[in-house]
């Protein structure tokens, strides 16, 4: 369940954010700064799956196979071009995520699909195992997958 933590709504606390090895900012500051449309978090998820950077706990979740089916519909080349990214840049981002012990993702967006897609991406890379903290600037009706 998300709770109000300082200026964010999150599944983690401020201490987790402060002690994170890697902070990803969506439309905000971070070690890695990203922006674009709601398809970019799905592209990151798809490539995390391809590069086998998938949380073992999420693989056991009942929604895992359905999420993978959704990801298979994401066109890699077109989405990379649309966001002016190369495959090497995305691979570098995923490598940094894989190497980090604690990853915080700050989402400064109130688009329902963007938030939902970041929840999926967070689950893919370690939300269920405790590696990832998701921080939403907008209040959300979402709950963390339990």
mmCIF file with all atom_site columns, N, CA and C in Angstrom, residues 70-96:
data_model
loop_
_atom_site.group_PDB
_atom_site.id
_atom_site.type_symbol
_atom_site.label_atom_id
_atom_site.label_alt_id
_atom_site.label_comp_id
_atom_site.label_asym_id
_atom_site.label_entity_id
_atom_site.label_seq_id
_atom_site.pdbx_PDB_ins_code
_atom_site.Cartn_x
_atom_site.Cartn_y
_atom_site.Cartn_z
_atom_site.occupancy
_atom_site.B_iso_or_equiv
_atom_site.pdbx_formal_charge
_atom_site.auth_seq_id
_atom_site.auth_comp_id
_atom_site.auth_asym_id
_atom_site.auth_atom_id
_atom_site.pdbx_PDB_model_num
ATOM 1  N N  . UNK A 1 70 ? 1.960  -8.809 -22.576 1.00 0.00 ? 70 UNK A N  1
ATOM 2  C CA . UNK A 1 70 ? 1.823  -7.387 -22.907 1.00 0.00 ? 70 UNK A CA 1
ATOM 3  C C  . UNK A 1 70 ? 3.140  -6.846 -23.453 1.00 0.00 ? 70 UNK A C  1
ATOM 4  N N  . UNK A 1 71 ? 4.239  -7.207 -22.789 1.00 0.00 ? 71 UNK A N  1
ATOM 5  C CA . UNK A 1 71 ? 5.560  -6.725 -23.206 1.00 0.00 ? 71 UNK A CA 1
ATOM 6  C C  . UNK A 1 71 ? 5.936  -7.194 -24.603 1.00 0.00 ? 71 UNK A C  1
ATOM 7  N N  . UNK A 1 72 ? 5.498  -8.383 -24.973 1.00 0.00 ? 72 UNK A N  1
ATOM 8  C CA . UNK A 1 72 ? 5.819  -8.902 -26.298 1.00 0.00 ? 72 UNK A CA 1
ATOM 9  C C  . UNK A 1 72 ? 5.200  -8.071 -27.416 1.00 0.00 ? 72 UNK A C  1
ATOM 10 N N  . UNK A 1 73 ? 4.212  -7.255 -27.090 1.00 0.00 ? 73 UNK A N  1
ATOM 11 C CA . UNK A 1 73 ? 3.603  -6.369 -28.076 1.00 0.00 ? 73 UNK A CA 1
ATOM 12 C C  . UNK A 1 73 ? 4.332  -5.042 -28.244 1.00 0.00 ? 73 UNK A C  1
ATOM 13 N N  . UNK A 1 74 ? 5.342  -4.788 -27.427 1.00 0.00 ? 74 UNK A N  1
ATOM 14 C CA . UNK A 1 74 ? 6.097  -3.528 -27.514 1.00 0.00 ? 74 UNK A CA 1
ATOM 15 C C  . UNK A 1 74 ? 7.147  -3.651 -28.611 1.00 0.00 ? 74 UNK A C  1
ATOM 16 N N  . UNK A 1 75 ? 7.081  -2.739 -29.559 1.00 0.00 ? 75 UNK A N  1
ATOM 17 C CA . UNK A 1 75 ? 8.033  -2.726 -30.677 1.00 0.00 ? 75 UNK A CA 1
ATOM 18 C C  . UNK A 1 75 ? 9.316  -2.039 -30.221 1.00 0.00 ? 75 UNK A C  1
ATOM 19 N N  . UNK A 1 76 ? 10.384 -2.784 -30.124 1.00 0.00 ? 76 UNK A N  1
ATOM 20 C CA . UNK A 1 76 ? 11.636 -2.266 -29.559 1.00 0.00 ? 76 UNK A CA 1
ATOM 21 C C  . UNK A 1 76 ? 12.220 -1.152 -30.424 1.00 0.00 ? 76 UNK A C  1
ATOM 22 N N  . UNK A 1 77 ? 12.463 -1.421 -31.685 1.00 0.00 ? 77 UNK A N  1
ATOM 23 C CA . UNK A 1 77 ? 13.123 -0.453 -32.562 1.00 0.00 ? 77 UNK A CA 1
ATOM 24 C C  . UNK A 1 77 ? 12.322 0.844  -32.676 1.00 0.00 ? 77 UNK A C  1
ATOM 25 N N  . UNK A 1 78 ? 11.019 0.734  -32.891 1.00 0.00 ? 78 UNK A N  1
ATOM 26 C CA . UNK A 1 78 ? 10.177 1.934  -33.021 1.00 0.00 ? 78 UNK A CA 1
ATOM 27 C C  . UNK A 1 78 ? 10.141 2.752  -31.739 1.00 0.00 ? 78 UNK A C  1
ATOM 28 N N  . UNK A 1 79 ? 10.043 2.069  -30.605 1.00 0.00 ? 79 UNK A N  1
ATOM 29 C CA . UNK A 1 79 ? 9.969  2.780  -29.326 1.00 0.00 ? 79 UNK A CA 1
ATOM 30 C C  . UNK A 1 79 ? 11.300 3.447  -28.999 1.00 0.00 ? 79 UNK A C  1
ATOM 31 N N  . UNK A 1 80 ? 12.415 2.773  -29.288 1.00 0.00 ? 80 UNK A N  1
ATOM 32 C CA . UNK A 1 80 ? 13.730 3.395  -29.104 1.00 0.00 ? 80 UNK A CA 1
ATOM 33 C C  . UNK A 1 80 ? 13.852 4.659  -29.947 1.00 0.00 ? 80 UNK A C  1
ATOM 34 N N  . UNK A 1 81 ? 13.472 4.567  -31.217 1.00 0.00 ? 81 UNK A N  1
ATOM 35 C CA . UNK A 1 81 ? 13.563 5.725  -32.117 1.00 0.00 ? 81 UNK A CA 1
ATOM 36 C C  . UNK A 1 81 ? 12.675 6.867  -31.637 1.00 0.00 ? 81 UNK A C  1
ATOM 37 N N  . UNK A 1 82 ? 11.478 6.536  -31.214 1.00 0.00 ? 82 UNK A N  1
ATOM 38 C CA . UNK A 1 82 ? 10.534 7.561  -30.749 1.00 0.00 ? 82 UNK A CA 1
ATOM 39 C C  . UNK A 1 82 ? 11.090 8.351  -29.556 1.00 0.00 ? 82 UNK A C  1
ATOM 40 N N  . UNK A 1 83 ? 11.882 7.672  -28.710 1.00 0.00 ? 83 UNK A N  1
ATOM 41 C CA . UNK A 1 83 ? 12.426 8.311  -27.512 1.00 0.00 ? 83 UNK A CA 1
ATOM 42 C C  . UNK A 1 83 ? 13.885 8.735  -27.679 1.00 0.00 ? 83 UNK A C  1
ATOM 43 N N  . UNK A 1 84 ? 14.379 8.688  -28.913 1.00 0.00 ? 84 UNK A N  1
ATOM 44 C CA . UNK A 1 84 ? 15.764 9.073  -29.214 1.00 0.00 ? 84 UNK A CA 1
ATOM 45 C C  . UNK A 1 84 ? 16.769 8.353  -28.328 1.00 0.00 ? 84 UNK A C  1
ATOM 46 N N  . UNK A 1 85 ? 16.572 7.052  -28.174 1.00 0.00 ? 85 UNK A N  1
ATOM 47 C CA . UNK A 1 85 ? 17.458 6.218  -27.372 1.00 0.00 ? 85 UNK A CA 1
ATOM 48 C C  . UNK A 1 85 ? 18.059 5.127  -28.245 1.00 0.00 ? 85 UNK A C  1
ATOM 49 N N  . UNK A 1 86 ? 19.240 4.702  -27.863 1.00 0.00 ? 86 UNK A N  1
ATOM 50 C CA . UNK A 1 86 ? 19.846 3.550  -28.539 1.00 0.00 ? 86 UNK A CA 1
ATOM 51 C C  . UNK A 1 86 ? 19.699 2.330  -27.635 1.00 0.00 ? 86 UNK A C  1
ATOM 52 N N  . UNK A 1 87 ? 19.844 1.176  -28.230 1.00 0.00 ? 87 UNK A N  1
ATOM 53 C CA . UNK A 1 87 ? 19.797 -0.053 -27.451 1.00 0.00 ? 87 UNK A CA 1
ATOM 54 C C  . UNK A 1 87 ? 20.933 -0.083 -26.428 1.00 0.00 ? 87 UNK A C  1
ATOM 55 N N  . UNK A 1 88 ? 22.079 0.458  -26.804 1.00 0.00 ? 88 UNK A N  1
ATOM 56 C CA . UNK A 1 88 ? 23.225 0.511  -25.875 1.00 0.00 ? 88 UNK A CA 1
ATOM 57 C C  . UNK A 1 88 ? 22.908 1.390  -24.662 1.00 0.00 ? 88 UNK A C  1
ATOM 58 N N  . UNK A 1 89 ? 22.210 2.500  -24.863 1.00 0.00 ? 89 UNK A N  1
ATOM 59 C CA . UNK A 1 89 ? 21.851 3.375  -23.736 1.00 0.00 ? 89 UNK A CA 1
ATOM 60 C C  . UNK A 1 89 ? 20.898 2.665  -22.777 1.00 0.00 ? 89 UNK A C  1
ATOM 61 N N  . UNK A 1 90 ? 19.916 1.972  -23.328 1.00 0.00 ? 90 UNK A N  1
ATOM 62 C CA . UNK A 1 90 ? 18.969 1.252  -22.479 1.00 0.00 ? 90 UNK A CA 1
ATOM 63 C C  . UNK A 1 90 ? 19.677 0.091  -21.773 1.00 0.00 ? 90 UNK A C  1
ATOM 64 N N  . UNK A 1 91 ? 20.554 -0.589 -22.479 1.00 0.00 ? 91 UNK A N  1
ATOM 65 C CA . UNK A 1 91 ? 21.321 -1.686 -21.854 1.00 0.00 ? 91 UNK A CA 1
ATOM 66 C C  . UNK A 1 91 ? 22.161 -1.157 -20.695 1.00 0.00 ? 91 UNK A C  1
ATOM 67 N N  . UNK A 1 92 ? 22.730 0.044  -20.851 1.00 0.00 ? 92 UNK A N  1
ATOM 68 C CA . UNK A 1 92 ? 23.511 0.653  -19.771 1.00 0.00 ? 92 UNK A CA 1
ATOM 69 C C  . UNK A 1 92 ? 22.623 0.961  -18.565 1.00 0.00 ? 92 UNK A C  1
ATOM 70 N N  . UNK A 1 93 ? 21.442 1.501  -18.805 1.00 0.00 ? 93 UNK A N  1
ATOM 71 C CA . UNK A 1 93 ? 20.494 1.783  -17.717 1.00 0.00 ? 93 UNK A CA 1
ATOM 72 C C  . UNK A 1 93 ? 20.150 0.496  -16.974 1.00 0.00 ? 93 UNK A C  1
ATOM 73 N N  . UNK A 1 94 ? 19.829 -0.547 -17.731 1.00 0.00 ? 94 UNK A N  1
ATOM 74 C CA . UNK A 1 94 ? 19.461 -1.819 -17.109 1.00 0.00 ? 94 UNK A CA 1
ATOM 75 C C  . UNK A 1 94 ? 20.634 -2.450 -16.371 1.00 0.00 ? 94 UNK A C  1
ATOM 76 N N  . UNK A 1 95 ? 21.830 -2.277 -16.884 1.00 0.00 ? 95 UNK A N  1
ATOM 77 C CA . UNK A 1 95 ? 23.024 -2.781 -16.202 1.00 0.00 ? 95 UNK A CA 1
ATOM 78 C C  . UNK A 1 95 ? 23.222 -2.081 -14.863 1.00 0.00 ? 95 UNK A C  1
ATOM 79 N N  . UNK A 1 96 ? 23.011 -0.766 -14.836 1.00 0.00 ? 96 UNK A N  1
ATOM 80 C CA . UNK A 1 96 ? 23.125 -0.022 -13.580 1.00 0.00 ? 96 UNK A CA 1
ATOM 81 C C  . UNK A 1 96 ? 22.076 -0.486 -12.573 1.00 0.00 ? 96 UNK A C  1
#
